[in-house]
Amino acid sequence: GAVVSQHPSWVICKSGTSVKIECRSLDFQATTMFWYRQFPKQSLMLMATSNEGSKATYEQGVEKDKFLINHASLTLSTLTVTSAHPEDSSFYICSARWEGGTGSYNEQFFGPGTRLTVL
Amino acid sequence: RKEVEQDPGPFNVPEGATVAFNCTYSNSASQSFFWYRQDCRKEPKLLMSVYSSGNEDGRFTAQLNRASQYISLLIRDSKLSDSATYLCVVNTGGGNKLTFGTGTQLKVEL
């Protein structure tokens, strides 16, 4: 299957700082990437859909000014958590949509996730 | 009501047992259905897609009942390595948006 990487794997930061997470599709191009968040013992929740060359589409309740998304190339999307607070501590996972299929659904390949802890 | 509901478990079963999980979804317009596997502190990985006619992949069988809006996963001859959380995932269309259930935890024991 296709490979998606995420960096960093984990990060610990102080409250009020900003953290940038990178998501890369290593062996395919992805016009669309997705950012999810998962709190302990909860399901993955879609935060936003990242579109190459255009603005991201945010899900209801997700602050676009706090979670900045940039999808500047077909292989890279970044999520910046601005002015992070302890309640932002979570597991952030990206996925990249493979567009080589012929069906109505194109499989998403997930990155390994980034564990963010805000002190 | 949650869009995708699963029994969180955990289900503790002995090695070699057969175990089944169910999942219900609320959006009747949902188009595609999947089972993902997630190991602790790891990303989810696609286990199998679920087709209307039912499908099998080795020890794993998935079924879809559109009328009742539920999906099932059957694992036969369970192995210790099957221990994980199984996520029921539904694609409601409109850009491949995926909705995840909270997952069902399976623990296979000796």
PDB file of C-alpha atoms in Angstrom:
ATOM      1  CA  GLY A   1       0.000   0.000   0.000  1.00  0.00           C
ATOM      2  CA  ALA A   2       0.906   3.653  -0.269  1.00  0.00           C
ATOM      3  CA  VAL A   3       3.006   5.251   2.445  1.00  0.00           C
ATOM      4  CA  VAL A   4       2.185   8.369   4.410  1.00  0.00           C
ATOM      5  CA  SER A   5       4.608   9.824   6.923  1.00  0.00           C
ATOM      6  CA  GLN A   6       4.051  12.263   9.732  1.00  0.00           C
ATOM      7  CA  HIS A   7       6.516  14.331  11.693  1.00  0.00           C
ATOM      8  CA  PRO A   8       7.105  14.661  14.491  1.00  0.00           C
ATOM      9  CA  SER A   9       5.954  11.394  16.041  1.00  0.00           C
ATOM     10  CA  TRP A  10       5.442  13.081  19.351  1.00  0.00           C
ATOM     11  CA  VAL A  11       5.924  16.527  20.768  1.00  0.00           C
ATOM     12  CA  ILE A  12       5.710  18.070  24.210  1.00  0.00           C
ATOM     13  CA  CYS A  13       5.333  21.827  24.359  1.00  0.00           C
ATOM     14  CA  LYS A  14       4.457  24.594  26.766  1.00  0.00           C
ATOM     15  CA  SER A  15       1.062  26.206  26.824  1.00  0.00           C
ATOM     16  CA  GLY A  16       0.840  29.176  24.460  1.00  0.00           C
ATOM     17  CA  THR A  17       3.336  27.933  21.912  1.00  0.00           C
ATOM     18  CA  SER A  18       2.576  26.820  18.370  1.00  0.00           C
ATOM     19  CA  VAL A  19       3.300  23.376  16.985  1.00  0.00           C
ATOM     20  CA  LYS A  20       3.545  22.380  13.327  1.00  0.00           C
ATOM     21  CA  ILE A  21       2.850  18.829  12.190  1.00  0.00           C
ATOM     22  CA  GLU A  22       3.808  17.636   8.713  1.00  0.00           C
ATOM     23  CA  CYS A  23       2.027  14.991   6.672  1.00  0.00           C
ATOM     24  CA  ARG A  24       3.692  13.645   3.529  1.00  0.00           C
ATOM     25  CA  SER A  25       2.589  11.143   0.930  1.00  0.00           C
ATOM     26  CA  LEU A  26       5.849   9.413   0.040  1.00  0.00           C
ATOM     27  CA  ASP A  27       5.093   7.477  -3.100  1.00  0.00           C
ATOM     28  CA  PHE A  28       1.987   9.084  -4.532  1.00  0.00           C
ATOM     29  CA  GLN A  29       0.464  12.488  -5.074  1.00  0.00           C
ATOM     30  CA  ALA A  30      -2.511  13.511  -3.018  1.00  0.00           C
ATOM     31  CA  THR A  31      -4.756  16.390  -3.977  1.00  0.00           C
ATOM     32  CA  THR A  32      -6.723  15.795  -0.813  1.00  0.00           C
ATOM     33  CA  MET A  33      -5.478  15.065   2.675  1.00  0.00           C
ATOM     34  CA  PHE A  34      -7.448  14.814   5.882  1.00  0.00           C
ATOM     35  CA  TRP A  35      -6.608  15.737   9.457  1.00  0.00           C
ATOM     36  CA  TYR A  36      -8.107  13.801  12.354  1.00  0.00           C
ATOM     37  CA  ARG A  37      -7.855  14.035  16.111  1.00  0.00           C
ATOM     38  CA  GLN A  38      -8.317  11.196  18.566  1.00  0.00           C
ATOM     39  CA  PHE A  39      -8.706  11.620  22.316  1.00  0.00           C
ATOM     40  CA  PRO A  40      -8.143   8.615  24.603  1.00  0.00           C
ATOM     41  CA  LYS A  41     -10.801   5.946  24.259  1.00  0.00           C
ATOM     42  CA  GLN A  42     -12.635   7.975  21.642  1.00  0.00           C
ATOM     43  CA  SER A  43     -13.053   7.656  17.914  1.00  0.00           C
ATOM     44  CA  LEU A  44     -11.096   9.507  15.293  1.00  0.00           C
ATOM     45  CA  MET A  45     -12.795  12.790  14.595  1.00  0.00           C
ATOM     46  CA  LEU A  46     -12.297  14.534  11.291  1.00  0.00           C
ATOM     47  CA  MET A  47     -11.032  18.052  11.841  1.00  0.00           C
ATOM     48  CA  ALA A  48     -10.601  19.296   8.305  1.00  0.00           C
ATOM     49  CA  THR A  49     -10.123  18.387   4.686  1.00  0.00           C
ATOM     50  CA  SER A  50      -6.966  19.804   3.171  1.00  0.00           C
ATOM     51  CA  ASN A  51      -7.063  20.615  -0.541  1.00  0.00           C
ATOM     52  CA  GLU A  52      -3.917  21.289  -2.530  1.00  0.00           C
ATOM     53  CA  GLY A  53      -3.798  24.859  -3.705  1.00  0.00           C
ATOM     54  CA  SER A  54      -6.946  25.992  -1.947  1.00  0.00           C
ATOM     55  CA  LYS A  55      -8.332  26.633   1.508  1.00  0.00           C
ATOM     56  CA  ALA A  56      -9.039  23.782   3.844  1.00  0.00           C
ATOM     57  CA  THR A  57     -12.591  22.798   4.704  1.00  0.00           C
ATOM     58  CA  TYR A  58     -13.128  22.626   8.452  1.00  0.00           C
ATOM     59  CA  GLU A  59     -15.654  20.496  10.276  1.00  0.00           C
ATOM     60  CA  GLN A  60     -18.190  22.106  12.521  1.00  0.00           C
ATOM     61  CA  GLY A  61     -16.707  23.145  15.839  1.00  0.00           C
ATOM     62  CA  VAL A  62     -13.101  23.204  14.654  1.00  0.00           C
ATOM     63  CA  GLU A  63     -11.549  26.668  14.825  1.00  0.00           C
ATOM     64  CA  LYS A  64      -9.796  27.447  11.571  1.00  0.00           C
ATOM     65  CA  ASP A  65      -7.738  30.228  13.149  1.00  0.00           C
ATOM     66  CA  LYS A  66      -6.423  27.872  15.794  1.00  0.00           C
ATOM     67  CA  PHE A  67      -5.705  24.922  13.541  1.00  0.00           C
ATOM     68  CA  LEU A  68      -3.969  26.318  10.486  1.00  0.00           C
ATOM     69  CA  ILE A  69      -3.728  24.008   7.517  1.00  0.00           C
ATOM     70  CA  ASN A  70      -1.500  24.501   4.512  1.00  0.00           C
ATOM     71  CA  HIS A  71      -1.419  22.150   1.535  1.00  0.00           C
ATOM     72  CA  ALA A  72       1.199  23.754  -0.647  1.00  0.00           C
ATOM     73  CA  SER A  73       2.162  20.742  -2.733  1.00  0.00           C
ATOM     74  CA  LEU A  74       0.709  17.446  -3.865  1.00  0.00           C
ATOM     75  CA  THR A  75       2.743  15.553  -1.289  1.00  0.00           C
ATOM     76  CA  LEU A  76       2.711  17.790   1.779  1.00  0.00           C
ATOM     77  CA  SER A  77       0.098  19.148   4.127  1.00  0.00           C
ATOM     78  CA  THR A  78       0.867  20.852   7.424  1.00  0.00           C
ATOM     79  CA  LEU A  79      -1.261  21.411  10.503  1.00  0.00           C
ATOM     80  CA  THR A  80      -0.203  24.133  12.914  1.00  0.00           C
ATOM     81  CA  VAL A  81      -1.779  24.176  16.345  1.00  0.00           C
ATOM     82  CA  THR A  82      -1.502  27.814  17.386  1.00  0.00           C
ATOM     83  CA  SER A  83      -1.367  28.977  20.992  1.00  0.00           C
ATOM     84  CA  ALA A  84      -1.665  25.411  22.188  1.00  0.00           C
ATOM     85  CA  HIS A  85      -3.396  24.661  25.477  1.00  0.00           C
ATOM     86  CA  PRO A  86      -3.511  21.471  27.562  1.00  0.00           C
ATOM     87  CA  GLU A  87      -6.947  20.604  26.140  1.00  0.00           C
ATOM     88  CA  ASP A  88      -5.335  20.412  22.693  1.00  0.00           C
ATOM     89  CA  SER A  89      -3.290  17.434  23.872  1.00  0.00           C
ATOM     90  CA  SER A  90      -4.333  14.587  21.613  1.00  0.00           C
ATOM     91  CA  PHE A  91      -3.298  12.147  18.919  1.00  0.00           C
ATOM     92  CA  TYR A  92      -3.335  13.900  15.550  1.00  0.00           C
ATOM     93  CA  ILE A  93      -3.494  11.683  12.478  1.00  0.00           C
ATOM     94  CA  CYS A  94      -3.425  12.652   8.841  1.00  0.00           C
ATOM     95  CA  SER A  95      -4.487  10.669   5.839  1.00  0.00           C
ATOM     96  CA  ALA A  96      -3.907  11.098   2.146  1.00  0.00           C
ATOM     97  CA  ARG A  97      -6.401  10.072  -0.472  1.00  0.00           C
ATOM     98  CA  TRP A  98      -5.087   7.899  -3.244  1.00  0.00           C
ATOM     99  CA  GLU A  99      -6.706   8.913  -6.481  1.00  0.00           C
ATOM    100  CA  GLY A 100      -5.715   6.055  -8.708  1.00  0.00           C
ATOM    101  CA  GLY A 101      -8.866   4.032  -8.252  1.00  0.00           C
ATOM    102  CA  THR A 102     -11.744   3.698 -10.643  1.00  0.00           C
ATOM    103  CA  GLY A 103     -14.573   3.385  -8.129  1.00  0.00           C
ATOM    104  CA  SER A 104     -16.529   6.086  -6.395  1.00  0.00           C
ATOM    105  CA  TYR A 105     -14.407   5.839  -3.273  1.00  0.00           C
ATOM    106  CA  ASN A 106     -10.659   6.366  -3.165  1.00  0.00           C
ATOM    107  CA  GLU A 107      -8.844   4.746  -0.275  1.00  0.00           C
ATOM    108  CA  GLN A 108      -7.257   6.911   2.366  1.00  0.00           C
ATOM    109  CA  PHE A 109      -3.846   5.974   3.698  1.00  0.00           C
ATOM    110  CA  PHE A 110      -3.075   7.068   7.218  1.00  0.00           C
ATOM    111  CA  GLY A 111       0.071   8.508   8.660  1.00  0.00           C
ATOM    112  CA  PRO A 112       1.468   7.050  11.903  1.00  0.00           C
ATOM    113  CA  GLY A 113       0.101   9.936  13.945  1.00  0.00           C
ATOM    114  CA  THR A 114       1.589  12.641  16.124  1.00  0.00           C
ATOM    115  CA  ARG A 115       1.055  12.598  19.858  1.00  0.00           C
ATOM    116  CA  LEU A 116       0.869  16.148  21.179  1.00  0.00           C
ATOM    117  CA  THR A 117       1.171  16.909  24.881  1.00  0.00           C
ATOM    118  CA  VAL A 118       0.738  20.501  25.990  1.00  0.00           C
ATOM    119  CA  LEU A 119       1.950  21.263  29.484  1.00  0.00           C
TER     120      LEU A 119
ATOM    121  CA  ARG B   1     -27.467   9.489  18.292  1.00  0.00           C
ATOM    122  CA  LYS B   2     -23.939   8.827  17.084  1.00  0.00           C
ATOM    123  CA  GLU B   3     -23.434   8.422  13.360  1.00  0.00           C
ATOM    124  CA  VAL B   4     -21.595   5.147  13.845  1.00  0.00           C
ATOM    125  CA  GLU B   5     -22.106   3.065  16.981  1.00  0.00           C
ATOM    126  CA  GLN B   6     -20.130   0.138  18.262  1.00  0.00           C
ATOM    127  CA  ASP B   7     -19.951  -1.798  21.500  1.00  0.00           C
ATOM    128  CA  PRO B   8     -16.598  -0.725  22.970  1.00  0.00           C
ATOM    129  CA  GLY B   9     -15.971  -4.092  24.623  1.00  0.00           C
ATOM    130  CA  PRO B  10     -13.456  -5.331  25.594  1.00  0.00           C
ATOM    131  CA  PHE B  11     -14.156  -8.775  24.253  1.00  0.00           C
ATOM    132  CA  ASN B  12     -11.838 -11.289  25.868  1.00  0.00           C
ATOM    133  CA  VAL B  13     -11.730 -14.557  23.942  1.00  0.00           C
ATOM    134  CA  PRO B  14      -9.477 -17.611  24.002  1.00  0.00           C
ATOM    135  CA  GLU B  15      -7.173 -18.319  21.112  1.00  0.00           C
ATOM    136  CA  GLY B  16      -9.004 -20.238  18.377  1.00  0.00           C
ATOM    137  CA  ALA B  17     -12.405 -18.805  19.217  1.00  0.00           C
ATOM    138  CA  THR B  18     -14.787 -17.243  16.740  1.00  0.00           C
ATOM    139  CA  VAL B  19     -15.915 -13.731  17.589  1.00  0.00           C
ATOM    140  CA  ALA B  20     -18.264 -11.286  15.899  1.00  0.00           C
ATOM    141  CA  PHE B  21     -18.689  -7.538  16.156  1.00  0.00           C
ATOM    142  CA  ASN B  22     -21.592  -5.435  15.022  1.00  0.00           C
ATOM    143  CA  CYS B  23     -21.858  -1.801  14.140  1.00  0.00           C
ATOM    144  CA  THR B  24     -24.828   0.399  13.286  1.00  0.00           C
ATOM    145  CA  TYR B  25     -24.871   3.592  11.269  1.00  0.00           C
ATOM    146  CA  SER B  26     -27.479   6.313  11.193  1.00  0.00           C
ATOM    147  CA  ASN B  27     -27.100   7.877   7.755  1.00  0.00           C
ATOM    148  CA  SER B  28     -29.079   5.860   5.235  1.00  0.00           C
ATOM    149  CA  ALA B  29     -27.270   7.663   2.410  1.00  0.00           C
ATOM    150  CA  SER B  30     -23.939   6.137   3.431  1.00  0.00           C
ATOM    151  CA  GLN B  31     -22.183   4.665   0.454  1.00  0.00           C
ATOM    152  CA  SER B  32     -19.116   2.722   1.507  1.00  0.00           C
ATOM    153  CA  PHE B  33     -18.278   0.729   4.578  1.00  0.00           C
ATOM    154  CA  PHE B  34     -15.045  -0.517   6.062  1.00  0.00           C
ATOM    155  CA  TRP B  35     -13.468  -2.245   8.979  1.00  0.00           C
ATOM    156  CA  TYR B  36     -10.182  -0.795  10.178  1.00  0.00           C
ATOM    157  CA  ARG B  37      -7.843  -2.192  12.774  1.00  0.00           C
ATOM    158  CA  GLN B  38      -6.058   0.070  15.232  1.00  0.00           C
ATOM    159  CA  ASP B  39      -3.327  -1.121  17.543  1.00  0.00           C
ATOM    160  CA  CYS B  40      -2.579   0.795  20.709  1.00  0.00           C
ATOM    161  CA  ARG B  41      -1.098   4.218  19.995  1.00  0.00           C
ATOM    162  CA  LYS B  42      -0.897   3.503  16.273  1.00  0.00           C
ATOM    163  CA  GLU B  43      -2.723   4.730  13.214  1.00  0.00           C
ATOM    164  CA  PRO B  44      -5.751   2.807  11.876  1.00  0.00           C
ATOM    165  CA  LYS B  45      -5.114   0.382   9.062  1.00  0.00           C
ATOM    166  CA  LEU B  46      -7.663  -0.858   6.576  1.00  0.00           C
ATOM    167  CA  LEU B  47      -8.685  -4.430   7.343  1.00  0.00           C
ATOM    168  CA  MET B  48     -11.331  -4.851   4.677  1.00  0.00           C
ATOM    169  CA  SER B  49     -14.061  -3.130   2.768  1.00  0.00           C
ATOM    170  CA  VAL B  50     -17.623  -4.312   3.285  1.00  0.00           C
ATOM    171  CA  TYR B  51     -19.774  -5.128   0.284  1.00  0.00           C
ATOM    172  CA  SER B  52     -23.511  -5.636   0.078  1.00  0.00           C
ATOM    173  CA  SER B  53     -23.068  -9.238  -0.951  1.00  0.00           C
ATOM    174  CA  GLY B  54     -20.771  -9.941   1.967  1.00  0.00           C
ATOM    175  CA  ASN B  55     -17.099 -10.671   1.574  1.00  0.00           C
ATOM    176  CA  GLU B  56     -14.449 -12.865   3.078  1.00  0.00           C
ATOM    177  CA  ASP B  57     -10.714 -12.474   3.444  1.00  0.00           C
ATOM    178  CA  GLY B  58      -9.095 -15.475   5.057  1.00  0.00           C
ATOM    179  CA  ARG B  59     -10.381 -15.742   8.611  1.00  0.00           C
ATOM    180  CA  PHE B  60     -12.324 -12.494   8.346  1.00  0.00           C
ATOM    181  CA  THR B  61     -15.861 -12.160   7.027  1.00  0.00           C
ATOM    182  CA  ALA B  62     -17.703  -8.870   6.688  1.00  0.00           C
ATOM    183  CA  GLN B  63     -21.383  -8.360   6.004  1.00  0.00           C
ATOM    184  CA  LEU B  64     -23.601  -5.384   5.356  1.00  0.00           C
ATOM    185  CA  ASN B  65     -27.320  -5.094   5.959  1.00  0.00           C
ATOM    186  CA  ARG B  66     -28.508  -1.869   4.363  1.00  0.00           C
ATOM    187  CA  ALA B  67     -32.119  -2.300   5.396  1.00  0.00           C
ATOM    188  CA  SER B  68     -31.182  -2.481   9.073  1.00  0.00           C
ATOM    189  CA  GLN B  69     -28.152  -0.234   8.674  1.00  0.00           C
ATOM    190  CA  TYR B  70     -25.675  -2.493  10.349  1.00  0.00           C
ATOM    191  CA  ILE B  71     -22.331  -4.000   9.501  1.00  0.00           C
ATOM    192  CA  SER B  72     -20.695  -7.045  11.012  1.00  0.00           C
ATOM    193  CA  LEU B  73     -17.222  -8.506  11.234  1.00  0.00           C
ATOM    194  CA  LEU B  74     -16.599 -12.168  12.022  1.00  0.00           C
ATOM    195  CA  ILE B  75     -13.176 -13.443  12.993  1.00  0.00           C
ATOM    196  CA  ARG B  76     -12.641 -17.193  12.948  1.00  0.00           C
ATOM    197  CA  ASP B  77      -9.836 -19.111  14.650  1.00  0.00           C
ATOM    198  CA  SER B  78      -8.685 -15.986  16.433  1.00  0.00           C
ATOM    199  CA  LYS B  79      -4.977 -15.485  17.017  1.00  0.00           C
ATOM    200  CA  LEU B  80      -3.138 -13.620  19.732  1.00  0.00           C
ATOM    201  CA  SER B  81      -2.080 -11.153  17.037  1.00  0.00           C
ATOM    202  CA  ASP B  82      -5.718 -10.284  16.368  1.00  0.00           C
ATOM    203  CA  SER B  83      -5.790  -8.378  19.661  1.00  0.00           C
ATOM    204  CA  ALA B  84      -6.536  -4.796  18.688  1.00  0.00           C
ATOM    205  CA  THR B  85      -9.356  -2.293  18.412  1.00  0.00           C
ATOM    206  CA  TYR B  86     -11.613  -2.777  15.409  1.00  0.00           C
ATOM    207  CA  LEU B  87     -13.091   0.372  13.972  1.00  0.00           C
ATOM    208  CA  CYS B  88     -16.276   0.466  11.966  1.00  0.00           C
ATOM    209  CA  VAL B  89     -15.957   3.202   9.348  1.00  0.00           C
ATOM    210  CA  VAL B  90     -18.581   4.667   7.064  1.00  0.00           C
ATOM    211  CA  ASN B  91     -18.144   6.880   4.051  1.00  0.00           C
ATOM    212  CA  THR B  92     -21.095   9.194   3.654  1.00  0.00           C
ATOM    213  CA  GLY B  93     -19.956  10.498   0.315  1.00  0.00           C
ATOM    214  CA  GLY B  94     -19.217  14.080  -0.626  1.00  0.00           C
ATOM    215  CA  GLY B  95     -15.480  13.987  -0.841  1.00  0.00           C
ATOM    216  CA  ASN B  96     -14.681  10.685   0.764  1.00  0.00           C
ATOM    217  CA  LYS B  97     -15.398  11.869   4.285  1.00  0.00           C
ATOM    218  CA  LEU B  98     -14.987   8.984   6.717  1.00  0.00           C
ATOM    219  CA  THR B  99     -16.878   8.669   9.979  1.00  0.00           C
ATOM    220  CA  PHE B 100     -15.334   6.384  12.560  1.00  0.00           C
ATOM    221  CA  GLY B 101     -16.982   4.423  15.312  1.00  0.00           C
ATOM    222  CA  THR B 102     -15.313   4.431  18.724  1.00  0.00           C
ATOM    223  CA  GLY B 103     -14.039   0.932  18.089  1.00  0.00           C
ATOM    224  CA  THR B 104     -14.468  -2.474  19.689  1.00  0.00           C
ATOM    225  CA  GLN B 105     -11.536  -3.762  21.674  1.00  0.00           C
ATOM    226  CA  LEU B 106     -10.628  -7.415  21.210  1.00  0.00           C
ATOM    227  CA  LYS B 107      -8.250  -9.290  23.485  1.00  0.00           C
ATOM    228  CA  VAL B 108      -7.286 -12.800  22.448  1.00  0.00           C
ATOM    229  CA  GLU B 109      -5.825 -14.826  25.289  1.00  0.00           C
ATOM    230  CA  LEU B 110      -3.969 -18.126  25.602  1.00  0.00           C
TER     231      LEU B 110
END
